[in-house]
Tab-separated table of C-alpha atoms in Angstrom:
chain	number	residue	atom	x	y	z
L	1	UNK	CA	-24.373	-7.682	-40.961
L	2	UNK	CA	-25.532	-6.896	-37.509
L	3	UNK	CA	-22.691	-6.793	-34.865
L	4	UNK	CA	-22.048	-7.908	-31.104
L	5	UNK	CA	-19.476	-7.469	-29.003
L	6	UNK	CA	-18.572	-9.229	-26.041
L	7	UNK	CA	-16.346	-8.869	-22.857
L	8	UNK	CA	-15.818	-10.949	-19.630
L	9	UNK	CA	-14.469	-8.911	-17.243
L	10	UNK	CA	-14.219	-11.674	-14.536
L	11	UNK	CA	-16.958	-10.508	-12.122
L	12	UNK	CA	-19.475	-9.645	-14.836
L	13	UNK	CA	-19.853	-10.342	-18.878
L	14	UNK	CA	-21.044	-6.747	-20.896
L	15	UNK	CA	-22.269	-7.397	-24.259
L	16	UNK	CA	-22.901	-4.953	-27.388
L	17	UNK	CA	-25.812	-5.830	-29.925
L	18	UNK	CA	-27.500	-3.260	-32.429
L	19	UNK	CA	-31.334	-3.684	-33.396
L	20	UNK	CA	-31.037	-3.551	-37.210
L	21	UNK	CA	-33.233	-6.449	-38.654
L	22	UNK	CA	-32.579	-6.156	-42.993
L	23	UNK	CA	-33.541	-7.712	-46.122
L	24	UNK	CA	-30.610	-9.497	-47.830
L	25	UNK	CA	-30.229	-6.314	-50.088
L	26	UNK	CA	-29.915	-4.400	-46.790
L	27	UNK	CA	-33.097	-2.861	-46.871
L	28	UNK	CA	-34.463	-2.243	-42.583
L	29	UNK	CA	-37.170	-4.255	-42.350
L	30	UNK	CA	-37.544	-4.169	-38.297
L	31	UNK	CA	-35.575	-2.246	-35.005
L	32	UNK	CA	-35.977	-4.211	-31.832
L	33	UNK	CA	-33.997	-5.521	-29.255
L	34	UNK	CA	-31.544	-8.579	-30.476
L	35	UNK	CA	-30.743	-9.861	-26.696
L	36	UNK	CA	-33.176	-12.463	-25.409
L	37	UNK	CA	-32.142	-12.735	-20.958
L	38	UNK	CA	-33.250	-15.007	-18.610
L	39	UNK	CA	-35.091	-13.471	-15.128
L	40	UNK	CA	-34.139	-16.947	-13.315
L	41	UNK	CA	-30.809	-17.171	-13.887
L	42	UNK	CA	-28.093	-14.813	-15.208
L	43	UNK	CA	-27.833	-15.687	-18.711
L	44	UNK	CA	-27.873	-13.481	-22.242
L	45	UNK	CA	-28.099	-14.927	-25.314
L	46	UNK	CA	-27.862	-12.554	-28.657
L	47	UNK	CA	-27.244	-13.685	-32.432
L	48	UNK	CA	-26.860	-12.737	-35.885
L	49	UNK	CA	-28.598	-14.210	-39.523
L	50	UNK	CA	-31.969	-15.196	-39.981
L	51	UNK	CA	-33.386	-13.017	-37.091
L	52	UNK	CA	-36.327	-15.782	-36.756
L	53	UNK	CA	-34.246	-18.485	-36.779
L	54	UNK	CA	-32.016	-16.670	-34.045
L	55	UNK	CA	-34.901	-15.785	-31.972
L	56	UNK	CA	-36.301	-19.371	-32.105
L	57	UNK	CA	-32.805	-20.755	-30.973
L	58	UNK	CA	-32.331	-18.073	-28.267
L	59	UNK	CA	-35.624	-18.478	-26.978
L	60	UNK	CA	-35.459	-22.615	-27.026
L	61	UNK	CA	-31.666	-22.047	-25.060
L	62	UNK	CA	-33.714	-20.268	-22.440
L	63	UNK	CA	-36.528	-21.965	-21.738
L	64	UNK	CA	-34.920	-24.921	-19.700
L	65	UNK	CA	-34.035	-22.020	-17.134
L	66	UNK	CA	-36.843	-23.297	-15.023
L	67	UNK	CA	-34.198	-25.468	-13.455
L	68	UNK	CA	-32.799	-22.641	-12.008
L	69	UNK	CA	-29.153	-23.592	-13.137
L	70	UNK	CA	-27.014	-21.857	-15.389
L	71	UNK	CA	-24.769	-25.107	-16.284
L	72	UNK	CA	-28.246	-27.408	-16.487
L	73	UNK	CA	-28.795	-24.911	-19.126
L	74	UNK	CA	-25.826	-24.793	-21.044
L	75	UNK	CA	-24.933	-28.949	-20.977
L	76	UNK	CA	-28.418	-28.724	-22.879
L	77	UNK	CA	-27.196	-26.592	-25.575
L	78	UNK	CA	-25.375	-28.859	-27.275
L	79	UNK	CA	-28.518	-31.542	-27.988
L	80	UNK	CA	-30.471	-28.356	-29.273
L	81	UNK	CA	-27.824	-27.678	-31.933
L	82	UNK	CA	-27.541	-31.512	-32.649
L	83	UNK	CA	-31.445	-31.516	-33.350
L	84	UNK	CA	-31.423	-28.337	-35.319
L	85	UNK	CA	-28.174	-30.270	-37.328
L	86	UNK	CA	-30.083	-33.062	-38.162
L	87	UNK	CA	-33.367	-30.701	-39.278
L	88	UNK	CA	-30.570	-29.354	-41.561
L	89	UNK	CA	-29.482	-32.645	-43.189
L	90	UNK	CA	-32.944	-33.581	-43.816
L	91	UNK	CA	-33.536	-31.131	-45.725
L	92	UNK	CA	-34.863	-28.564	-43.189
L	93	UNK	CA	-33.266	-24.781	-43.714
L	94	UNK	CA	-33.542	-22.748	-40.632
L	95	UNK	CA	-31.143	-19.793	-42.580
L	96	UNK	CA	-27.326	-19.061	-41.026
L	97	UNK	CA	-27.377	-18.030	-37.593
L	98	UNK	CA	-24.357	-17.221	-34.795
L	99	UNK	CA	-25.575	-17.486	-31.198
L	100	UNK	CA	-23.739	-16.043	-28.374
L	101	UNK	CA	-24.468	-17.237	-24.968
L	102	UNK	CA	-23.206	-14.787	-21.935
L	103	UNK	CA	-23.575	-16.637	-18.562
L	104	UNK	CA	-22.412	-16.824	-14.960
L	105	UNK	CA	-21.875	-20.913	-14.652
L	106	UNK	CA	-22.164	-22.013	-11.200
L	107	UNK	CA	-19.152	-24.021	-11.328
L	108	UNK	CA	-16.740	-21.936	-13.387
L	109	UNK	CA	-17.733	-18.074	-12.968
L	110	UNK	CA	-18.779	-15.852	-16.217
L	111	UNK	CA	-18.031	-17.729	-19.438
L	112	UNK	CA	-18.950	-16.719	-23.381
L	113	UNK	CA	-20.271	-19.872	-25.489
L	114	UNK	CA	-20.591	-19.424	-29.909
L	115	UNK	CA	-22.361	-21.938	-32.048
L	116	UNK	CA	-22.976	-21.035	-35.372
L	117	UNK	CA	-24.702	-22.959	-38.611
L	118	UNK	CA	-21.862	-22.703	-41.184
L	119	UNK	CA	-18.552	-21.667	-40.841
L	120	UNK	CA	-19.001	-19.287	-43.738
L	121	UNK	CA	-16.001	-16.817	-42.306
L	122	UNK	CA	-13.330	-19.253	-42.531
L	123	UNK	CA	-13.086	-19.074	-38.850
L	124	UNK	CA	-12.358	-22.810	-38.532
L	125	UNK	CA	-15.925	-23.304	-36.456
L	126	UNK	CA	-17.926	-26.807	-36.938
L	127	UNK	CA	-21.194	-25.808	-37.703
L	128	UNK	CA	-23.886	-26.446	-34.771
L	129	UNK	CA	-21.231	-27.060	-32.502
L	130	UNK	CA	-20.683	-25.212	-28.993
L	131	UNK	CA	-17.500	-23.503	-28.181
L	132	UNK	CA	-16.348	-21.528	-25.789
L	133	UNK	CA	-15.154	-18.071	-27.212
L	134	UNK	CA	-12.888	-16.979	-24.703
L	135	UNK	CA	-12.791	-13.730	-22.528
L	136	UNK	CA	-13.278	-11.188	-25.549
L	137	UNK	CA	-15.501	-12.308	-28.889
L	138	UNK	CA	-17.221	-10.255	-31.436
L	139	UNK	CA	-18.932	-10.265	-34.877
L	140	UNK	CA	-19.174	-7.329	-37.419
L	141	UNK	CA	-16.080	-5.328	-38.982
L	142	UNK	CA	-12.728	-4.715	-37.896
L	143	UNK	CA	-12.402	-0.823	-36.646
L	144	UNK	CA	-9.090	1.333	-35.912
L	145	UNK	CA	-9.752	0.388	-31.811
L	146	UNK	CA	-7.577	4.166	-31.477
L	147	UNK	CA	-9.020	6.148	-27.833
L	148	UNK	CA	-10.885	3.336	-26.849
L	149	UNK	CA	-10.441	1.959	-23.447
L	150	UNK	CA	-12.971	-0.528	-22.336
L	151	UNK	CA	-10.995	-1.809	-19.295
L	152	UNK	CA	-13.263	0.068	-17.148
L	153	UNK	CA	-16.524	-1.091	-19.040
L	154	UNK	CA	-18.702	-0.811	-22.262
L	155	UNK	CA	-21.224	1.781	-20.952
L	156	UNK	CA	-18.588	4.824	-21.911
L	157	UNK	CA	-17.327	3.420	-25.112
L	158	UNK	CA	-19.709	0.852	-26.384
L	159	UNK	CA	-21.844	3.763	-28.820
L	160	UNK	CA	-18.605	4.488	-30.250
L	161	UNK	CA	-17.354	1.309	-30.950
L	162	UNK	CA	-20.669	0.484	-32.818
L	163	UNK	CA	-20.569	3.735	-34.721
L	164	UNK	CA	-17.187	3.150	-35.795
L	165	UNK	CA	-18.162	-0.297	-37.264
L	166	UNK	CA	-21.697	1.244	-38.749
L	167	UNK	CA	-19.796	3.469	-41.080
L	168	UNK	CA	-18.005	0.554	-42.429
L	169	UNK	CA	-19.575	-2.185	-45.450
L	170	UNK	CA	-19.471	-5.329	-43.966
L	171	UNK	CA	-20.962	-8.765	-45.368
L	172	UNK	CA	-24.552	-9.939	-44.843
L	173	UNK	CA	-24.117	-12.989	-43.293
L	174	UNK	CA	-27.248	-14.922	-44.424
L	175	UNK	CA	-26.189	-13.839	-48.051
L	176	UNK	CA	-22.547	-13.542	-48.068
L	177	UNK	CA	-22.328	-13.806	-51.394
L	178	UNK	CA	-24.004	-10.207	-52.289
L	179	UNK	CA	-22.179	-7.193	-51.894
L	180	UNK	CA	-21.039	-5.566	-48.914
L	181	UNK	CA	-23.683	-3.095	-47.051
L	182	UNK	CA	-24.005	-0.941	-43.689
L	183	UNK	CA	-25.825	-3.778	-41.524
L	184	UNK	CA	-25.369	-2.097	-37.816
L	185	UNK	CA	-28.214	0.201	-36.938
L	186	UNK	CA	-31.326	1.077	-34.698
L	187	UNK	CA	-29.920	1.303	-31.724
L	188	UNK	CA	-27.285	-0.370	-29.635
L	189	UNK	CA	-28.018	-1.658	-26.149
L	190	UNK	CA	-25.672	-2.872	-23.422
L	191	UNK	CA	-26.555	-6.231	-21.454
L	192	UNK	CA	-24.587	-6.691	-18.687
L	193	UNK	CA	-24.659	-10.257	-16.753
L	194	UNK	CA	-23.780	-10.206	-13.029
L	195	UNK	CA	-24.146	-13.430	-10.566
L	196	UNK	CA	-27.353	-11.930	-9.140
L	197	UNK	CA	-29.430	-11.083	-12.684
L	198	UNK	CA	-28.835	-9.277	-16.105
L	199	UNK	CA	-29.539	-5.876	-16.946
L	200	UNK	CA	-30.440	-4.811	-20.740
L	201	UNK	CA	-30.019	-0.741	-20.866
L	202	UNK	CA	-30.273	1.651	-24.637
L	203	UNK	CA	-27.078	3.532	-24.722
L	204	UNK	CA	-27.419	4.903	-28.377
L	205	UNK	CA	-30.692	5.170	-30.655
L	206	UNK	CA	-30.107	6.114	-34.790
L	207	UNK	CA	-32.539	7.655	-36.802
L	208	UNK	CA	-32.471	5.086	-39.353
L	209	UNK	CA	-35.602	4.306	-41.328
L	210	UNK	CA	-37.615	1.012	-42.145
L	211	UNK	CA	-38.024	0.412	-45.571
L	212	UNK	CA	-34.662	2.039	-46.509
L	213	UNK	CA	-31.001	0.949	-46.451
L	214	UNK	CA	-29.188	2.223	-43.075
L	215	UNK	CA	-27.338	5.159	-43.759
L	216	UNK	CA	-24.470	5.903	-41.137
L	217	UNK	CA	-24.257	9.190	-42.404
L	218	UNK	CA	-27.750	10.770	-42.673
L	219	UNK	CA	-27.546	13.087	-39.964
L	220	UNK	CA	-24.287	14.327	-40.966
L	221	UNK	CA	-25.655	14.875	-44.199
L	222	UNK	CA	-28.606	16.576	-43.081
L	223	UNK	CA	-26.671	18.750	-41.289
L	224	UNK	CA	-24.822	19.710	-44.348
């Protein structure tokens, strides 16, 4: 499942990823960082799915940041998802991806762009198309959102809202036909874009274990 969260707070965006990286039975195959930044320009760009295919696509939104121009950058997004579209038809299978782009645009101030390959969620999203998601967009489980306050930032409450949503079975996205599993693990990181660069800081690590399905609740077990 994997999970990010995302937040424009209208000087600055703060975004929420995990580093779980699974098998489509859920078992942890890899924890790394899921957030792929620009040092030219502020932009963050995070994903769930195929973690290659997301990586490829976040690193390919990046790399025109040579430019030095935030909306340079994003008015080439959309012929990037066209190409990878047409890969698709041909026959091509890159494996279901979301992207998330967090950036400051020159021209309009902090915005939050989604593109995904299917619109397996019933969300109403055209696949490989670029939208803009609005001031607050996430992906992973609903949670009870009770004591959480994130008006004054993520830093304070961003562990717990991702340990609220690890406990919970969500769907795998690249095989959403299989059952439910716990997808959210590793660690979770805030990335926080500002006009003047992006900053990428570990505010909760898990003691989950590659090779083995996350469990949310092997340290209270242990404890037990």
């Amino acid at each position: 499942m994997s999970a990010f969260y995302a937040l424009n707070y209208g000087d600055r965006i703060e975004l929420l990823t995990d580093g779980a990286v699974y098998d489509d039975d859920g078992t942890l195959t890899a924890i790394r960082r899921k957030v792929w930044h620009s040092e030219r320009i502020p932009m963050a760009v995070t994903g769930r799915g195929n973690a290659s295919a997301v990586q490829l696509l976040a690193m390919a939104v990046l790399l025109p940041d040579a430019y030095g121009s935030t909306d340079r950058v994003l008015e080439a997004v959309p012929g990037l998802l066209d190409k990878m579209a047409a890969k698709q038809h041909g026959g091509a299978k890159p494996g279901y991806f979301e992207i998330v782009i967090a950036a400051i645009s020159e021209t309009r101030g902090p915005v939050i762009f989604y593109a995904s390959s299917a619109d397996c969620y019933g969300a109403g999203y055209v696949p490989f198309t670029l939208v803009e998601a609005g001031s607050e967009f996430g992906g992973g489980v609903p949670i009870d959102p009770a004591g959480i306050d994130v008006s004054d930032g993520l830093r304070a409450c961003g562990a717990e809202i991702f340990e609220r949503m690890r406990r919970v079975r969500g769907p795998n996205p690249t095989a959403p036909d299989s059952p439910p599993l716990h997808g959210i693990g590793g660690h979770v990181d805030l990335t926080v874009v500002r006009p003047g660069g992006v900053t990428v800081e570990r505010i909760r690590e898990w003691p989950d274990v590659i090779g083995e399905p996350i469990d949310p609740f092997r340290v209270a077990a242990e404890a037990a």
